[in-house]
mmCIF file of C-alpha atoms in Angstrom:
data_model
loop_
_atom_site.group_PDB
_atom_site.id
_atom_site.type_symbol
_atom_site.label_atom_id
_atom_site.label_comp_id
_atom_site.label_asym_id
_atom_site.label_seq_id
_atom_site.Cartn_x
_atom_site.Cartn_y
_atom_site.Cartn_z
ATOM 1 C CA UNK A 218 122.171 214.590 134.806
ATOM 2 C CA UNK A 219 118.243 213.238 134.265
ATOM 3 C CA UNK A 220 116.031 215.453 132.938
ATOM 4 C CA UNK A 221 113.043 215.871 135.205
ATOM 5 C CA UNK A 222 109.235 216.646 134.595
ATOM 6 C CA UNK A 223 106.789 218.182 136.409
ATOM 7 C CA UNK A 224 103.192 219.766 136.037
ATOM 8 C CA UNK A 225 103.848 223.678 135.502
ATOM 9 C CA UNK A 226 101.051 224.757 138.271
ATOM 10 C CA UNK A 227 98.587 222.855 140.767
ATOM 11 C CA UNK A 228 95.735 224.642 142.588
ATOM 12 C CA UNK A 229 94.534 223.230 146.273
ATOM 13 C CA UNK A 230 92.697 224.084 149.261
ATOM 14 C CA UNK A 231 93.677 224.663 153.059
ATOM 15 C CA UNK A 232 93.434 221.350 154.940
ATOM 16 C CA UNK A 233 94.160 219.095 151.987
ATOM 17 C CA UNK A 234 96.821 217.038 151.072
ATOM 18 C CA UNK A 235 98.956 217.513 147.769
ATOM 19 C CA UNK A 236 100.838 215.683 145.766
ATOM 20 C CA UNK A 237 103.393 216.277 143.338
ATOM 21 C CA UNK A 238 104.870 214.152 140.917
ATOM 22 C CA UNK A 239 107.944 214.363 139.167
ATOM 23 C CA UNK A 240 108.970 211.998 136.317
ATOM 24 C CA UNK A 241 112.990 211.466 135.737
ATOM 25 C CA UNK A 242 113.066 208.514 133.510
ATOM 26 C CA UNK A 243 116.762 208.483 132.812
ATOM 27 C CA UNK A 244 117.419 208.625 136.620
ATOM 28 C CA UNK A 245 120.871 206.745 137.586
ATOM 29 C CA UNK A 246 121.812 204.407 139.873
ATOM 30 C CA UNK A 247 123.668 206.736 142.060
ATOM 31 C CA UNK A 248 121.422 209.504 141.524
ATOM 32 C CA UNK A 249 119.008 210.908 144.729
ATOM 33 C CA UNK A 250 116.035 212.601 144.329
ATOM 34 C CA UNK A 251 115.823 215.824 146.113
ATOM 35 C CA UNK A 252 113.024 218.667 146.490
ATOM 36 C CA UNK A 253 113.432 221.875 147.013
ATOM 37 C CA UNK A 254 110.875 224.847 147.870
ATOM 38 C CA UNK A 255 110.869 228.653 147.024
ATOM 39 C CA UNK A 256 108.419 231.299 147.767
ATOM 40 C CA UNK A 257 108.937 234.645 145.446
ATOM 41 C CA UNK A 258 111.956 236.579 146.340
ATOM 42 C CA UNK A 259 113.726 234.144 148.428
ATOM 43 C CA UNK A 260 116.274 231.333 147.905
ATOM 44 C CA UNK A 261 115.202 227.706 147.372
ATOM 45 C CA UNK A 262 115.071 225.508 150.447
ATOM 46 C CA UNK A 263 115.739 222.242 150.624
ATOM 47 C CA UNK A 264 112.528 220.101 151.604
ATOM 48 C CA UNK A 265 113.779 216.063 151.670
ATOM 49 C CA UNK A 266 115.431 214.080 149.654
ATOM 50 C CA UNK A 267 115.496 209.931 149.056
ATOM 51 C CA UNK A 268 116.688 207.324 147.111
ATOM 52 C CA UNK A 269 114.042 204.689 146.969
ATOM 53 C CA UNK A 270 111.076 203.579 148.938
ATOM 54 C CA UNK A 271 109.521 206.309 151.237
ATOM 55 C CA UNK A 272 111.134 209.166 153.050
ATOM 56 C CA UNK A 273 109.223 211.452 155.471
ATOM 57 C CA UNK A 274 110.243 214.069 158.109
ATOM 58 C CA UNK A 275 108.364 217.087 159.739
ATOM 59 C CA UNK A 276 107.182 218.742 156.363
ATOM 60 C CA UNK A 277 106.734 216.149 153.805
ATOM 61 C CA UNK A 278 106.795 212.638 152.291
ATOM 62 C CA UNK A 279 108.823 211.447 149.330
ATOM 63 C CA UNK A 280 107.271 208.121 148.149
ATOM 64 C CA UNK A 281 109.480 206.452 145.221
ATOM 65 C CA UNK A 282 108.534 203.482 143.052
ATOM 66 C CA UNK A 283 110.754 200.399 142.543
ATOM 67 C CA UNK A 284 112.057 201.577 138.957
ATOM 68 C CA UNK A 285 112.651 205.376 140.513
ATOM 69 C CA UNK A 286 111.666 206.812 137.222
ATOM 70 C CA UNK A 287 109.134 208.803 139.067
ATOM 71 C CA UNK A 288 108.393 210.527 142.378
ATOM 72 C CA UNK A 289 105.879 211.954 144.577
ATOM 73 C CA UNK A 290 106.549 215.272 146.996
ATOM 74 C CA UNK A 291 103.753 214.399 149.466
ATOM 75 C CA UNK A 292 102.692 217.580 151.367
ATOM 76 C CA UNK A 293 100.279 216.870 153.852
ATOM 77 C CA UNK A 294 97.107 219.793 155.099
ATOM 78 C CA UNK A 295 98.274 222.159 153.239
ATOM 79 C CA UNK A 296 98.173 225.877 154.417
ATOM 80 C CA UNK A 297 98.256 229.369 152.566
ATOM 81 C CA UNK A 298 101.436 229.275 153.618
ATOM 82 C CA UNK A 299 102.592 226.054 151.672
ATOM 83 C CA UNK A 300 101.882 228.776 148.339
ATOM 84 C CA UNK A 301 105.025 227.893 146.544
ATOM 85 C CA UNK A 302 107.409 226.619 143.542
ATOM 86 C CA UNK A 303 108.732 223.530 144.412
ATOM 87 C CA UNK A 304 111.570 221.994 142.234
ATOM 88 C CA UNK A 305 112.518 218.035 141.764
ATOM 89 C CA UNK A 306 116.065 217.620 141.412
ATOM 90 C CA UNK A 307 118.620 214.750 140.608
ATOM 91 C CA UNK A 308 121.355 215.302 142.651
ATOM 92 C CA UNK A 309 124.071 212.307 141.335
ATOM 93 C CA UNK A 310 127.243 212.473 142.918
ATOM 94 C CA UNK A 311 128.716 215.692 141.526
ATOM 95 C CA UNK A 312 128.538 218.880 142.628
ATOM 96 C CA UNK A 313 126.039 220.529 140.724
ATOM 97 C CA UNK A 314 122.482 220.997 140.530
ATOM 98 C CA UNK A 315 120.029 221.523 137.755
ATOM 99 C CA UNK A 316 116.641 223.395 138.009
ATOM 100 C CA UNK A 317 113.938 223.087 136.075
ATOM 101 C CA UNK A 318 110.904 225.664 136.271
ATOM 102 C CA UNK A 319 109.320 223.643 138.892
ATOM 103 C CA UNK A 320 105.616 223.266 140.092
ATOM 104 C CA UNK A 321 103.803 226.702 141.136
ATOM 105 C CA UNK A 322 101.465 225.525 144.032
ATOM 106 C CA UNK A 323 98.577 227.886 145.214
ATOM 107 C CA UNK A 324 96.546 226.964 148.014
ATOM 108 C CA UNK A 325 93.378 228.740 148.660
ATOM 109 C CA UNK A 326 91.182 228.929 151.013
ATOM 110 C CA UNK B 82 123.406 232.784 164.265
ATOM 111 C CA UNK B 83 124.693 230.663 161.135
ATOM 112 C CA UNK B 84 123.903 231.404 157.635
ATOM 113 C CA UNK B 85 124.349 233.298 154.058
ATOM 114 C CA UNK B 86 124.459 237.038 153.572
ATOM 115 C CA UNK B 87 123.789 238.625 150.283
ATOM 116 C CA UNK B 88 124.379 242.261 149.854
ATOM 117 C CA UNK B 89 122.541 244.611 148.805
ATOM 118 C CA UNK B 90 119.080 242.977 148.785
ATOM 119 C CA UNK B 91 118.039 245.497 145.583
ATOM 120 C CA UNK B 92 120.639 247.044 143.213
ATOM 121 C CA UNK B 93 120.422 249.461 140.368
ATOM 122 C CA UNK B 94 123.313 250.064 137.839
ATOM 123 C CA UNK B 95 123.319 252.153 134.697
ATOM 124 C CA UNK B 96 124.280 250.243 131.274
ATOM 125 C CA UNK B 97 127.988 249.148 130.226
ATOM 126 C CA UNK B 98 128.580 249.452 134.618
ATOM 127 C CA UNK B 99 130.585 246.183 136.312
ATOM 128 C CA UNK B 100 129.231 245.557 139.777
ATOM 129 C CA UNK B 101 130.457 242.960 141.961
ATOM 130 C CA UNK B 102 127.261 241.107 144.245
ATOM 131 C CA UNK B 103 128.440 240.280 147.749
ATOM 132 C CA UNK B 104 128.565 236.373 149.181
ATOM 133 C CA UNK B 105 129.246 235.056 152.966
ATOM 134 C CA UNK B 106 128.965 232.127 154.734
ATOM 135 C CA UNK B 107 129.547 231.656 158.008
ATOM 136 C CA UNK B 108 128.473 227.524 157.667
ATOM 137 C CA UNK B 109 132.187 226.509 157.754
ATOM 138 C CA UNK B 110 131.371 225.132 153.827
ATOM 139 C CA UNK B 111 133.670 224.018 151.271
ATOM 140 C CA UNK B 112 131.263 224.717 148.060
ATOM 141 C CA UNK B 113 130.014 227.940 147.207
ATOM 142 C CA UNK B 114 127.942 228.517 143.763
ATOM 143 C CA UNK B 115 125.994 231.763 141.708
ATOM 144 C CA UNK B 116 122.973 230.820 140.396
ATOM 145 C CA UNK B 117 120.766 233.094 138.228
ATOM 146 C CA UNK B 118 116.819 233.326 138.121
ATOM 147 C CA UNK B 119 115.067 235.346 135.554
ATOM 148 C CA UNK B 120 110.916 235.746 135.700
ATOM 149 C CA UNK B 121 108.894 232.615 135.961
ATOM 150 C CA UNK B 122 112.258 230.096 135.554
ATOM 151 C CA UNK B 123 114.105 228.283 136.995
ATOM 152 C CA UNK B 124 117.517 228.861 138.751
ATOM 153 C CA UNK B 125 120.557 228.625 136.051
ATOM 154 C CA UNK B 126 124.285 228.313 137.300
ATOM 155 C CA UNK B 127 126.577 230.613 136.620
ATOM 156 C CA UNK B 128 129.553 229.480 138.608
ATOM 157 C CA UNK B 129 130.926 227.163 141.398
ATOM 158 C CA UNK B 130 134.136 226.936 143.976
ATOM 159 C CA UNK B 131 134.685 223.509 145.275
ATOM 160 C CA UNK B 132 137.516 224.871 147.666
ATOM 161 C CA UNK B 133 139.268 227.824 147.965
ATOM 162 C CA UNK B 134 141.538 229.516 145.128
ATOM 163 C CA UNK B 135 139.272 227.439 142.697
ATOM 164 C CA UNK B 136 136.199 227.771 140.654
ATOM 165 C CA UNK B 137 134.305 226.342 137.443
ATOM 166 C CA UNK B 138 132.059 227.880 135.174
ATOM 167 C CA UNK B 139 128.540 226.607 134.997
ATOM 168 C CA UNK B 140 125.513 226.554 132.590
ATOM 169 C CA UNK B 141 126.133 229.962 131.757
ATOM 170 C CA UNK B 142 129.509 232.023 132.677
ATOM 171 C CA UNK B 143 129.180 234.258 129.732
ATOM 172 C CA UNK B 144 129.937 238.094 131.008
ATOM 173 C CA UNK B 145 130.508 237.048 134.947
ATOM 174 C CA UNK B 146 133.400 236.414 136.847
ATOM 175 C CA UNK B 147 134.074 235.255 140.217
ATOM 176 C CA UNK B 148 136.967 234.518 143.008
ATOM 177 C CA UNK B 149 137.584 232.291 146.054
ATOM 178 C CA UNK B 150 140.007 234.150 147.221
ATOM 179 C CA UNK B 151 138.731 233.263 151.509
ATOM 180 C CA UNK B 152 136.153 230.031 152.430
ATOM 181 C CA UNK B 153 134.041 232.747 153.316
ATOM 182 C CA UNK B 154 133.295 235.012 150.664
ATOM 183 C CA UNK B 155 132.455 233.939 146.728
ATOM 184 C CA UNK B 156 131.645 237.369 145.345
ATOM 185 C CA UNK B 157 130.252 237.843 141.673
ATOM 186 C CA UNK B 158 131.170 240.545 139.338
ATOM 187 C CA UNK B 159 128.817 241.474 136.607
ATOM 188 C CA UNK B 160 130.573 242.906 133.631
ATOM 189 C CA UNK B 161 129.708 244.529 130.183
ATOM 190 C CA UNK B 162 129.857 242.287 128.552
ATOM 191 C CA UNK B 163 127.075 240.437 130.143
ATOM 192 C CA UNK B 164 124.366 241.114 127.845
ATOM 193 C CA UNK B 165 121.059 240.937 129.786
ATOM 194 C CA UNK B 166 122.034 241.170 133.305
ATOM 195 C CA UNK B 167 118.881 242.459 134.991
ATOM 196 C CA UNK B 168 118.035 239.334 137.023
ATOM 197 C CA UNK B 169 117.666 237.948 140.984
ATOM 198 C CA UNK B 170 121.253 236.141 141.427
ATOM 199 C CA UNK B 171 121.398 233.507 144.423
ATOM 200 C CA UNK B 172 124.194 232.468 145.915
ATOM 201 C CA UNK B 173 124.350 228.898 147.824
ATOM 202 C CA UNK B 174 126.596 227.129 149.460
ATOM 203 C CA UNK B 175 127.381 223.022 150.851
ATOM 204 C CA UNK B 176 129.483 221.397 153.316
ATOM 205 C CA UNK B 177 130.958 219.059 151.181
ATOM 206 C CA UNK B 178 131.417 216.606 148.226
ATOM 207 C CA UNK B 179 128.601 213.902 148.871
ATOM 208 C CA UNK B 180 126.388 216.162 150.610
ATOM 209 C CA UNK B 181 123.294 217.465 148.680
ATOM 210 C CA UNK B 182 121.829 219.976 150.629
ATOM 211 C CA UNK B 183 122.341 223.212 149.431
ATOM 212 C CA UNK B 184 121.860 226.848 151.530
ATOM 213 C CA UNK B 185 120.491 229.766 149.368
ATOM 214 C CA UNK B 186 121.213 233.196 150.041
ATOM 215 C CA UNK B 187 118.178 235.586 150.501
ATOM 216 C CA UNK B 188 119.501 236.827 146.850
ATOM 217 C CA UNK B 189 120.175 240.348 145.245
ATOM 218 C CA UNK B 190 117.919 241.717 142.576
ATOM 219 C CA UNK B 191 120.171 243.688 140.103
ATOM 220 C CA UNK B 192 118.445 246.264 137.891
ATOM 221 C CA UNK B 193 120.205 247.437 134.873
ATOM 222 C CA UNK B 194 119.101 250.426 132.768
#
């Protein structure tokens, strides 16, 4: 499975949008790209997932260059409540996913 | 009201002690899988069932053991032998092969002393 990076911590404010990228350089060609977000003491949930171009629903946007070696978790007007970890996984066609340690967002007011 | 139950939500277990964490679905789902998250990581794998009456060991099996014995239920034992088992364990759960959504548990946080 790709290895995935991401930044360790971001800071925000209320009202703004944030984005979060996540490099996976040895992405392959059946491999997704999915996000997932946990707040302390709870299970991960699953936020979106796509394959290439730009994906959006009710919560956030997934924006995905040509090459796919990198991704973007788009969350837009973020709230106090968006304080989070959110993890970038490849999910290929197995069974299994990997975690990294994932992004700690804090949004402040 | 679909979903994953973990039981107990906080549980406390005195040195060389098995105890077996609790796992149900209700989601109708083929896949079950134990992770395990320790301060400030990420979530690790312990084990997964891709149907019932089987099961594969993950990143790290070491001192665990598990059994599909219904759809339903995936419960984890934690043995003796596991050698730092204070930790939050999740358990999860998909519909199917090709699917990537997984459903987490609210998790158990096991205290050993």
């Amino acid at each position: 499975l790709a290895k995935t990076t991401q930044p360790i911590s971001m800071d925000s404010y209320e009202g703004q949008e944030v984005n979060i990228t996540c490099s996976h350089n040895n992405i392959a060609t059946n491999d997704y790209i999915t996000w997932y977000q946990q707040f302390p003491s709870q299970g991960p949930r699953f936020i979106i997932q796509g394959y290439k171009t730009k994906v959006t629903n009710e919560v956030a946007s997934l924006f995905i260059p040509a090459d796919r070696k990198s991704s973007t978790l788009s969350l837009p007007r973020v709230s106090l409540s968006d304080t989070a970890v959110y993890y970038c996984l490849i999910t290929g066609g197995g069974n299994k996913l990997t975690f990294g340690t994932g992004t700690q967002l804090k949004v402040e007011l | 009201d679909g979903g994953i139950t973990q039981s107990p939500k906080y549980l406390f277990r005195k040195e060389g002690q098995n105890v077996t964490l609790s796992c149900e679905q209700n989601l109708n789902h083929d896949a079950m899988y134990w992770y395990r998250q320790d301060p400030g990581q990420g979530l690790r794998l312990i084990y997964y069932s891709q149907i019932v009456n089987d099961f594969q060991k993950g990143d790290i099996a070491e001192g665990y053991s598990v059994s599909r014995e219904k759809k339903e239920s995936f419960p984890l034992t934690v043995t003796s032998a596991q050698k730092n088992p204070t930790a939050f364990y999740l358990c999860a759960s998909k519909s199917g092969h090709g699917a990537y959504e997984q459903y987490f548990g609210p998790g158990t946080r096991l205290t050993v002393t």
